[in-house]
PDB file of C-alpha atoms in Angstrom:
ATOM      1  CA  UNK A 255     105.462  -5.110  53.478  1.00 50.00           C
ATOM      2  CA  UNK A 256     107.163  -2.336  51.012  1.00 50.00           C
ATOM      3  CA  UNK A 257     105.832   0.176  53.112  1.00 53.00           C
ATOM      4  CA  UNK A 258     107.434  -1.067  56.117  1.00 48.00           C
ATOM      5  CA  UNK A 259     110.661  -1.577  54.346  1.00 47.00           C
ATOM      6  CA  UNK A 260     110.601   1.850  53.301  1.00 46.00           C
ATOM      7  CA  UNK A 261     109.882   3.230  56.340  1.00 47.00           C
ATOM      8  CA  UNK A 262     112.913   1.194  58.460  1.00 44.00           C
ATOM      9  CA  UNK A 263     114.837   2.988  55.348  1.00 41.00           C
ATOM     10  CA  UNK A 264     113.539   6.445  56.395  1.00 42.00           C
ATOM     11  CA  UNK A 265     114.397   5.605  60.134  1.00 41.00           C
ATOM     12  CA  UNK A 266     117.854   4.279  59.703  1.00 41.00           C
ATOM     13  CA  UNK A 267     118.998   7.195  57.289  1.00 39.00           C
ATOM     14  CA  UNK A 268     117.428  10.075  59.822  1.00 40.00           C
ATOM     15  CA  UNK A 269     119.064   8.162  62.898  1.00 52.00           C
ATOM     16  CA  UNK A 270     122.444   8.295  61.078  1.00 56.00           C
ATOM     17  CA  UNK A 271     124.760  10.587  63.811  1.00 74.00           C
ATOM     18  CA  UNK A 272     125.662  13.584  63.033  1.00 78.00           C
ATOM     19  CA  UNK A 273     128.406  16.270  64.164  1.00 92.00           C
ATOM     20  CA  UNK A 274     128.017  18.693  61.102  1.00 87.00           C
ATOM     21  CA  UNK A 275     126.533  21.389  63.755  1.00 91.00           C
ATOM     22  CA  UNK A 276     129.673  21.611  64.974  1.00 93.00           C
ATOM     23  CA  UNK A 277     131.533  23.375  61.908  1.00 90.00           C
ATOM     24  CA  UNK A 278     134.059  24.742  62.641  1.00 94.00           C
ATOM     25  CA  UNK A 279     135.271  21.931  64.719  1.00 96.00           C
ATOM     26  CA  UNK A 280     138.130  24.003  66.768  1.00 98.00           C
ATOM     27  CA  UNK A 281     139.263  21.060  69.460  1.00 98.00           C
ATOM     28  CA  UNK A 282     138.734  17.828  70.771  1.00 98.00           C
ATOM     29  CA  UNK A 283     138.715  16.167  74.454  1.00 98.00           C
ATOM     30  CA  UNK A 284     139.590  12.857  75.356  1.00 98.00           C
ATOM     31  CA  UNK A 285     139.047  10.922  78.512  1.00 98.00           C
ATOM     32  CA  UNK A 286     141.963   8.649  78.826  1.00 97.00           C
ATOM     33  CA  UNK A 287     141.151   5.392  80.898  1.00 94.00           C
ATOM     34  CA  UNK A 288     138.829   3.595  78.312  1.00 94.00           C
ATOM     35  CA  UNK A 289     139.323   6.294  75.906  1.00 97.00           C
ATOM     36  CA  UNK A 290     142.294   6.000  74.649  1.00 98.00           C
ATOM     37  CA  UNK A 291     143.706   2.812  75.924  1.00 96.00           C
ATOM     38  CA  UNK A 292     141.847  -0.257  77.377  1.00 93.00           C
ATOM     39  CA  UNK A 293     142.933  -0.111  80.663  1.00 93.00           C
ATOM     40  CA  UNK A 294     139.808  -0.836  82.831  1.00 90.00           C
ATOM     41  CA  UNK A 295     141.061  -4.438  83.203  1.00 92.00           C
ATOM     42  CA  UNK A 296     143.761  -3.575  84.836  1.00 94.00           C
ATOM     43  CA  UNK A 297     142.269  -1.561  87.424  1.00 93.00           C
ATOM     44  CA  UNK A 298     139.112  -4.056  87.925  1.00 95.00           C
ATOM     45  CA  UNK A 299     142.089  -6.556  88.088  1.00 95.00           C
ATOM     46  CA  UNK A 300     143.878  -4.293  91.024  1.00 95.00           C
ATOM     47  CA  UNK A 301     140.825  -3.453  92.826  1.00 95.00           C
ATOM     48  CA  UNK A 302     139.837  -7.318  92.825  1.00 96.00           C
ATOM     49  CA  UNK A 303     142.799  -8.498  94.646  1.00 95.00           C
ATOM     50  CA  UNK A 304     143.726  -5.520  97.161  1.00 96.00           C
ATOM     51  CA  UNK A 305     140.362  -6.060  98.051  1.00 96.00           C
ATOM     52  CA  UNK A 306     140.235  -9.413  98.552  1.00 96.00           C
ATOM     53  CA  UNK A 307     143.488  -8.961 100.276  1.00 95.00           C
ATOM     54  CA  UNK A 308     141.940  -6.771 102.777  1.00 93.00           C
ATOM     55  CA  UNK A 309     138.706  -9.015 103.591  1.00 93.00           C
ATOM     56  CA  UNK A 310     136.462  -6.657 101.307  1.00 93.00           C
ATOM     57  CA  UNK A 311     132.522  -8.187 100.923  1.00 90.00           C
ATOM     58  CA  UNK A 312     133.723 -11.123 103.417  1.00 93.00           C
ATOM     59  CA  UNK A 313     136.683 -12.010 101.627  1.00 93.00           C
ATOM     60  CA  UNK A 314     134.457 -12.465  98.424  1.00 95.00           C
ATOM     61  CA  UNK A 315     136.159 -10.959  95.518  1.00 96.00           C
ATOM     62  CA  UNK A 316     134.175  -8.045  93.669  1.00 96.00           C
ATOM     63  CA  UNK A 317     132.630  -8.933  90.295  1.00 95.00           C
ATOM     64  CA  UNK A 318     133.011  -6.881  86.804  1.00 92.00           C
ATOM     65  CA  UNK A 319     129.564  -5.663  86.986  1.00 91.00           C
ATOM     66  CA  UNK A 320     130.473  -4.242  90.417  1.00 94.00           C
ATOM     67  CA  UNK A 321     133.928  -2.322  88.783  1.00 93.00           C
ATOM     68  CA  UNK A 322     131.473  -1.159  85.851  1.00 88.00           C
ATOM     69  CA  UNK A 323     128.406   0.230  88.222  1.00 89.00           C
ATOM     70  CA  UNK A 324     130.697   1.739  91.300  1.00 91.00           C
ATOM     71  CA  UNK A 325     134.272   2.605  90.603  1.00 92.00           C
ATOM     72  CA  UNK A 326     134.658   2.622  86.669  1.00 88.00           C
ATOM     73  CA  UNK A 327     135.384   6.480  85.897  1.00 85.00           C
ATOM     74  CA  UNK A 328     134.902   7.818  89.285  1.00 89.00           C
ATOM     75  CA  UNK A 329     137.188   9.941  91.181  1.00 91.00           C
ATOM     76  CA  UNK A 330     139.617   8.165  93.369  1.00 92.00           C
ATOM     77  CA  UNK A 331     137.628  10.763  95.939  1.00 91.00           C
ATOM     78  CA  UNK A 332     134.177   9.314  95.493  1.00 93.00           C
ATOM     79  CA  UNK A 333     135.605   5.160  95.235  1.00 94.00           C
ATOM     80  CA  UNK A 334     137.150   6.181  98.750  1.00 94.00           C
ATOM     81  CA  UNK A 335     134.112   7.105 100.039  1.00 94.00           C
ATOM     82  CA  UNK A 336     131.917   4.401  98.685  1.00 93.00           C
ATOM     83  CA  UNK A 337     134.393   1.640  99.477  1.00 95.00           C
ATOM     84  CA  UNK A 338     134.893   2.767 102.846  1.00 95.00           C
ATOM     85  CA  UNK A 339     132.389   4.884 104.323  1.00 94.00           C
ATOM     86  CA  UNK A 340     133.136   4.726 107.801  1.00 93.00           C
ATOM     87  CA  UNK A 341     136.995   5.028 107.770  1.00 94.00           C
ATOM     88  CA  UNK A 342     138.190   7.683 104.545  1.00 91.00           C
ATOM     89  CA  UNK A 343     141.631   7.966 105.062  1.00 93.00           C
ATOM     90  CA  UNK A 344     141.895   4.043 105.408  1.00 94.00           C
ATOM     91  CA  UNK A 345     140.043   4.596 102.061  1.00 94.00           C
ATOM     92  CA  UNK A 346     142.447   7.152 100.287  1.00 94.00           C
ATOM     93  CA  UNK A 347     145.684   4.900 101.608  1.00 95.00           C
ATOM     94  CA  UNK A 348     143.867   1.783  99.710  1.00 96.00           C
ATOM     95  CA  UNK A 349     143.461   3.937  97.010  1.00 95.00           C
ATOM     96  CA  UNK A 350     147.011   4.682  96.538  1.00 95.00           C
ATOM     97  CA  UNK A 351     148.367   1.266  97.159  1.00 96.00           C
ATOM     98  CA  UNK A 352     145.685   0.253  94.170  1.00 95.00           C
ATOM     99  CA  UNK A 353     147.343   3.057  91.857  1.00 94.00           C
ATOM    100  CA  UNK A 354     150.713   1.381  92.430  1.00 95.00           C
ATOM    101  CA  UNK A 355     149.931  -1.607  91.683  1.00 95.00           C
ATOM    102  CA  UNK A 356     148.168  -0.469  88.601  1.00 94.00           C
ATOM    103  CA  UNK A 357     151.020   1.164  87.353  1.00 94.00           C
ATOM    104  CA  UNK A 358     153.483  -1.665  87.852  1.00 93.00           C
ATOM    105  CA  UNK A 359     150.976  -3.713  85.167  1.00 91.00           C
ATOM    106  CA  UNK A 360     149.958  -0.696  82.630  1.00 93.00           C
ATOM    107  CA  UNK A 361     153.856  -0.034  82.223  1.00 90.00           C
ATOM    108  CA  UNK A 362     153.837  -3.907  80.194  1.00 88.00           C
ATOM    109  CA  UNK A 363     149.866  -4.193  79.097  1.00 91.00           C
ATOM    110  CA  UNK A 364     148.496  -0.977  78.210  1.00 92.00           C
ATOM    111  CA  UNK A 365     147.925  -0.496  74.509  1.00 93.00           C
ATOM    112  CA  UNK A 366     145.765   2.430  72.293  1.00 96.00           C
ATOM    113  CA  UNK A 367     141.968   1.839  71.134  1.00 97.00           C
ATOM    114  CA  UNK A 368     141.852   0.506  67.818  1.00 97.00           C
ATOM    115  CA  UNK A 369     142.398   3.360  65.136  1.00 98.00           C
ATOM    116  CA  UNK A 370     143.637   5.997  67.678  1.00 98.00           C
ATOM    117  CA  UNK A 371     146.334   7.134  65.956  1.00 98.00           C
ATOM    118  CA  UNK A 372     144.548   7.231  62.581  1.00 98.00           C
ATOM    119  CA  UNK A 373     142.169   9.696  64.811  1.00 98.00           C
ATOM    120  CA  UNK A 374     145.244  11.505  65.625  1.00 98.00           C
ATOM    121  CA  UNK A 375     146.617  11.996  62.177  1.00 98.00           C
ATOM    122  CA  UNK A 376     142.804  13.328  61.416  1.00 98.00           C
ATOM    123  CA  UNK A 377     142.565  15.669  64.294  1.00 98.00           C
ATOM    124  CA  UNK A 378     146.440  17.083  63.320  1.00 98.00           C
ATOM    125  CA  UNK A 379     145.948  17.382  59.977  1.00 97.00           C
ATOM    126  CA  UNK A 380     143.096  19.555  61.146  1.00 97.00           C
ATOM    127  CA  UNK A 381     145.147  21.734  62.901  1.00 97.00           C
ATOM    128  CA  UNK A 382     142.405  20.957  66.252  1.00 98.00           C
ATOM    129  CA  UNK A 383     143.105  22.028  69.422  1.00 98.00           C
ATOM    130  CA  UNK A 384     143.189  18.885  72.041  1.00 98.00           C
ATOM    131  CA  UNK A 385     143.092  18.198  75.936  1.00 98.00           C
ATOM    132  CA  UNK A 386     143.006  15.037  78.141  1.00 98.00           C
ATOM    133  CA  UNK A 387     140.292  15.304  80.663  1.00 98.00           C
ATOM    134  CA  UNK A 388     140.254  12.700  83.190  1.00 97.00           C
ATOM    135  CA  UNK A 389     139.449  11.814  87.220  1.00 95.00           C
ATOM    136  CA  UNK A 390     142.911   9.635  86.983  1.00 93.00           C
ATOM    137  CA  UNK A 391     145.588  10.739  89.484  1.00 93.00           C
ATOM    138  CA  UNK A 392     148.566  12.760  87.889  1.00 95.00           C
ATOM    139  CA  UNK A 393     151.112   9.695  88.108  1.00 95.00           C
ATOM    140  CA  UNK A 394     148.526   7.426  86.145  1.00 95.00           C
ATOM    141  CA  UNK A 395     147.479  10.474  83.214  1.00 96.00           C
ATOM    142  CA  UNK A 396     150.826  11.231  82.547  1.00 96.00           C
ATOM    143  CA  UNK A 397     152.438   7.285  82.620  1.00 95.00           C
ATOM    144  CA  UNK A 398     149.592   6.368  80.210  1.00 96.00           C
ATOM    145  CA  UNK A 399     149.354   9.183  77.896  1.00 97.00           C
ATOM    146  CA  UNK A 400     153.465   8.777  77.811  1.00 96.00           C
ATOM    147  CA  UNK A 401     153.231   5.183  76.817  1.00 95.00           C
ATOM    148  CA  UNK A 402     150.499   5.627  73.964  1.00 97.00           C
ATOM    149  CA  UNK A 403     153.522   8.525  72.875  1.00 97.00           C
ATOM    150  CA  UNK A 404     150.828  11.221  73.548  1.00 98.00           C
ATOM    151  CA  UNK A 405     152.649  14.178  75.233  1.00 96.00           C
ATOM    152  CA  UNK A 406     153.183  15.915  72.881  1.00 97.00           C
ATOM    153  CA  UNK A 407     149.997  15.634  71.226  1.00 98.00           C
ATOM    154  CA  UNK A 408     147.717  17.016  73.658  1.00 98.00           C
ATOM    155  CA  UNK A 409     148.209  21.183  74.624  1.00 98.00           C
ATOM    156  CA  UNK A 410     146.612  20.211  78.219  1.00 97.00           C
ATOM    157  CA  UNK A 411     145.812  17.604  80.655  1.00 98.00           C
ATOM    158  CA  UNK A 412     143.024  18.650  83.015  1.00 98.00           C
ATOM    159  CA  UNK A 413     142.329  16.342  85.753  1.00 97.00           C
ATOM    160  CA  UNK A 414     139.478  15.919  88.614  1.00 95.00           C
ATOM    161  CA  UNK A 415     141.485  16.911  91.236  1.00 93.00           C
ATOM    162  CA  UNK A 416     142.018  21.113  89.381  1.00 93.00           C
ATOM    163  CA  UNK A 417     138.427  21.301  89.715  1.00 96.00           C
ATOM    164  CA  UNK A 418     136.017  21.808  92.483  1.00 96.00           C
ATOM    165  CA  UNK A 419     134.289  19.216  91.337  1.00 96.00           C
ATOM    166  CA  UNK A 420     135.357  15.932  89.411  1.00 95.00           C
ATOM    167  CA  UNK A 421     133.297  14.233  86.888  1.00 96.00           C
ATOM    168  CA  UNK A 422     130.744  13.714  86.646  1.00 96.00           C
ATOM    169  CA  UNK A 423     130.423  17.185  86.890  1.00 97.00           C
ATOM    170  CA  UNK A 424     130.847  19.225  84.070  1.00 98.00           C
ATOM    171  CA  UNK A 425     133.785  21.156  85.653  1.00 98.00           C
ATOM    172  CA  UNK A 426     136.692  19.128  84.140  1.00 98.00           C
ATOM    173  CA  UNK A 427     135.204  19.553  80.751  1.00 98.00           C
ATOM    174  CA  UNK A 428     134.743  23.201  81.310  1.00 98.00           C
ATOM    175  CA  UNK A 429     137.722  24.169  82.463  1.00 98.00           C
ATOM    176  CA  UNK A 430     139.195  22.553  79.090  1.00 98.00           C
ATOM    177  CA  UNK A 431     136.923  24.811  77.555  1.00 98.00           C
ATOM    178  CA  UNK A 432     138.855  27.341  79.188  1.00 98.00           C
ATOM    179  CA  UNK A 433     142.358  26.692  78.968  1.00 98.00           C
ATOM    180  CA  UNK A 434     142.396  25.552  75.378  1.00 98.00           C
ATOM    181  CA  UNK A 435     140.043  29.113  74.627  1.00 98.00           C
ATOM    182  CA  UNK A 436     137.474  27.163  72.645  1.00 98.00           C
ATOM    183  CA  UNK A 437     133.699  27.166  72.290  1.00 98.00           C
ATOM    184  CA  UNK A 438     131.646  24.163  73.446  1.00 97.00           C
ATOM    185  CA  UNK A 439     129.635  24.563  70.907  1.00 97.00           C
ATOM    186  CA  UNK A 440     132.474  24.079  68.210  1.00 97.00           C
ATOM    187  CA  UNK A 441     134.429  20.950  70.249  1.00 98.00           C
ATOM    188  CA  UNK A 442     133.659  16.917  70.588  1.00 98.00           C
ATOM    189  CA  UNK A 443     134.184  14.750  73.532  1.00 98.00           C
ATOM    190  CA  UNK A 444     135.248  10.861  73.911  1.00 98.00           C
ATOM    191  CA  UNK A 445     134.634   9.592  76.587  1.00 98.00           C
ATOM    192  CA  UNK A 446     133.572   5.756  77.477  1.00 96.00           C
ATOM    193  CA  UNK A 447     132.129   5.855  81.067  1.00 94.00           C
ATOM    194  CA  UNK A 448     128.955   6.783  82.124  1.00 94.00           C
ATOM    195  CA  UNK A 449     129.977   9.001  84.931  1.00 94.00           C
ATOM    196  CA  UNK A 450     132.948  10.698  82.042  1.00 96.00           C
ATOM    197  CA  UNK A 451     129.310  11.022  79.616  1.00 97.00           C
ATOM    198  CA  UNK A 452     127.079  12.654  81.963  1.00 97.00           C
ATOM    199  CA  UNK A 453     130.417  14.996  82.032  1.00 98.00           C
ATOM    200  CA  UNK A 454     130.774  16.209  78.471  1.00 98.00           C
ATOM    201  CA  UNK A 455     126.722  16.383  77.839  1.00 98.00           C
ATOM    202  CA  UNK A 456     126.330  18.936  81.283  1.00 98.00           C
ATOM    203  CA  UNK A 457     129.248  20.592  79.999  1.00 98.00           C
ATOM    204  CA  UNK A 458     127.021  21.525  76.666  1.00 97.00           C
ATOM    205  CA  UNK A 459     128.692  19.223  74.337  1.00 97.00           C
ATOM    206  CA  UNK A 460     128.004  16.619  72.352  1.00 97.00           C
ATOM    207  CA  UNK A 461     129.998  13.567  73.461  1.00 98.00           C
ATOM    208  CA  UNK A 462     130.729  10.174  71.241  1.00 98.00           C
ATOM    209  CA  UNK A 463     130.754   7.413  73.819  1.00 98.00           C
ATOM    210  CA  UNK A 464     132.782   3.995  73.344  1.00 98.00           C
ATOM    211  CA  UNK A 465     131.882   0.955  74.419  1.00 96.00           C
ATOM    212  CA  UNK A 466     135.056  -0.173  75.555  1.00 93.00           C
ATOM    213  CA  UNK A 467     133.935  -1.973  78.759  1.00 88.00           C
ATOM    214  CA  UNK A 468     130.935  -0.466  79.973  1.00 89.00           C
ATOM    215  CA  UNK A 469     127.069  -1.963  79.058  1.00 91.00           C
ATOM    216  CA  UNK A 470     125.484   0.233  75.718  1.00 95.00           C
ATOM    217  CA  UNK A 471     122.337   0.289  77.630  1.00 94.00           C
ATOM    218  CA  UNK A 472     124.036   2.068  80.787  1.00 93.00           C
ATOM    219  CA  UNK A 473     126.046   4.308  78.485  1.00 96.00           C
ATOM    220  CA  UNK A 474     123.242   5.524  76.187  1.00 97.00           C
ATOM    221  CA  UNK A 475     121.412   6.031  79.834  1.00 96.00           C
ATOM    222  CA  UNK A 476     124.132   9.206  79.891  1.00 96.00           C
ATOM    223  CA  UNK A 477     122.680  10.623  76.550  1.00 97.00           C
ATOM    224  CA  UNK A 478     125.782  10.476  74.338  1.00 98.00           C
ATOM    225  CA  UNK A 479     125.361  11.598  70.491  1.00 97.00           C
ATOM    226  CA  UNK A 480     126.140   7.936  69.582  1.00 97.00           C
ATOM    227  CA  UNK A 481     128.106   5.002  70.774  1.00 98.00           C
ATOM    228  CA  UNK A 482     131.192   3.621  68.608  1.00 98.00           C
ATOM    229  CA  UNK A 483     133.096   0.106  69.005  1.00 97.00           C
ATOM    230  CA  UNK A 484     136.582   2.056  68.421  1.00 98.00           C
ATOM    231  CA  UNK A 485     138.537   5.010  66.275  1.00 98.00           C
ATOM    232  CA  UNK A 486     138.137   1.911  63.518  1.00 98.00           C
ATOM    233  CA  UNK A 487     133.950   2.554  63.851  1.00 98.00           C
ATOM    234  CA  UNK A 488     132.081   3.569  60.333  1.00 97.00           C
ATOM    235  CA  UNK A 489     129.648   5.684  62.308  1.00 97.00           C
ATOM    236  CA  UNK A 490     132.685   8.169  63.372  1.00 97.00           C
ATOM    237  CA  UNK A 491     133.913   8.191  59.843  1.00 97.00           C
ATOM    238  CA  UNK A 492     130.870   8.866  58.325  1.00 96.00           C
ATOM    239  CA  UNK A 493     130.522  11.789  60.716  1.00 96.00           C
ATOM    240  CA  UNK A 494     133.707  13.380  60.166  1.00 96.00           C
ATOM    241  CA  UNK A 495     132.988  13.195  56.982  1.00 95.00           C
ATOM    242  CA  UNK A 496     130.110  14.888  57.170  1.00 94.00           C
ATOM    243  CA  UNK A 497     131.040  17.846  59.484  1.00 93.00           C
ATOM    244  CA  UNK A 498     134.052  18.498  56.717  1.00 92.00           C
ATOM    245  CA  UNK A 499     132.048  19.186  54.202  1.00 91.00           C
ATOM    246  CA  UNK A 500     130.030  21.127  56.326  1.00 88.00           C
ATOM    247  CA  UNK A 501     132.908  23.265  57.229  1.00 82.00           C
ATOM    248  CA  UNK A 502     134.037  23.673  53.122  1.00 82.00           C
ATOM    249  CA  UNK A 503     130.204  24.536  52.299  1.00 78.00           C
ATOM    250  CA  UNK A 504     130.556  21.473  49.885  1.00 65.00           C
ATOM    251  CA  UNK A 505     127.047  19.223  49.274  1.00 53.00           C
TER     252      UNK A 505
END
């Protein structure tokens, strides 16, 4: 029996996450819907209805686990295609009614992840280069990142629709990588969407994944470094912590 204990002991300290690899940390990339403000509600709330509206699935409205497995962090691209496969530019115009509405509610509901703005003091007072990397349209990045009082805060916001390819691809993330002049191998990603982890992780970085919305056991399917509840999370703490003294050469 003390062996076992003592081996669970072993396990739990070696699975602790770690980022200390990583010093010097030079920037960070956020994803924005999920990532920095819990605003998947809203659109599973706007999807639900237009669709209905429109006699989607017989008139039977779409479930969560639907939003979560088929639209949650896709491009608006990709959700057109899916939705409707036979008719795409009935699909885009749906798309952009569904934006609308979405940011008629987000302009009175959406608020920051728990402990974002202690994350924000952290990454400042680090003197960290930062981007916003998302498969959001234009109007909905910049409405949201305005609201959480983010513009000035981030030196970029790369979307989907610069790149060839949206997420998940890796070409958002890379072109981040380019336009902030950074090395993957010195930068961290948040994202909370399978399609925004699979992302980050083929763009060679290490990405902490929050389970905002989406299942664990979908998200940890992506291969993030380790999952976190919020900014609020011991885990990401305990990391940081780490990869400073890494960075000062302190024990």
């Amino acid at each position: 029996m003390k062996r076992t204990l003592i081996c669970a002991f072993i396990l739990c300290v070696s699975s602790t996450p770690s980022l200390s690899g990583l010093a010097p940390l030079e920037a960070v990339l956020f994803d924005v819907d999920g990532t920095l403000c819990d605003s998947d509600p809203l659109h599973y709330y706007a999807f639900r209805e237009l669709l209905q509206e429109i006699g989607f699935n017989g008139g039977v409205p779409i479930t969560e686990d639907f939003f979560v497995e088929n639209i949650a962090g896709k491009h608006n691209e990709d959700i057109a295609t899916l939705l409707f496969p036979d008719d795409h530019p009935r699909g885009v115009k749906f798309l952009e009614d569904k934006e609308a509405m979405f940011r008629r509610f987000a302009k009175e509901q959406v608020k920051p992840i728990d402990g974002l703005y202690k994350l924000r003091k952290w990454i400042e007072d680090h003197g960290l280069k930062r981007a916003a990397v998302t498969n959001a349209p234009r109007l909905n990045a910049d409405l949201m990142i305005s609201i959480l009082g983010l513009s000035d805060f981030f030196d970029y916001v790369v979307l989907g629709s610069d790149c060839d390819r949206a997420k998940p691809f890796p070409d958002p993330y890379l072109k981040a990588l380019e336009v902030l002049g950074v090395s993957k191998d010195h930068t961290i990603v948040f994202e909370d969407s399978v399609s925004g982890i699979k992302a980050g992780v083929a763009a060679g970085m290490p990405v902490i994944g929050l389970t905002t919305r989406n299942p664990e056991h979908l998200l940890m399917q992506a291969k993030p470094t380790f999952l976190i509840k919020d900014y609020e999370d011991p885990k990401l703490w305990a990391a940081l912590e780490e990869l400073d003294k890494k960075a000062t050469g302190s024990a």
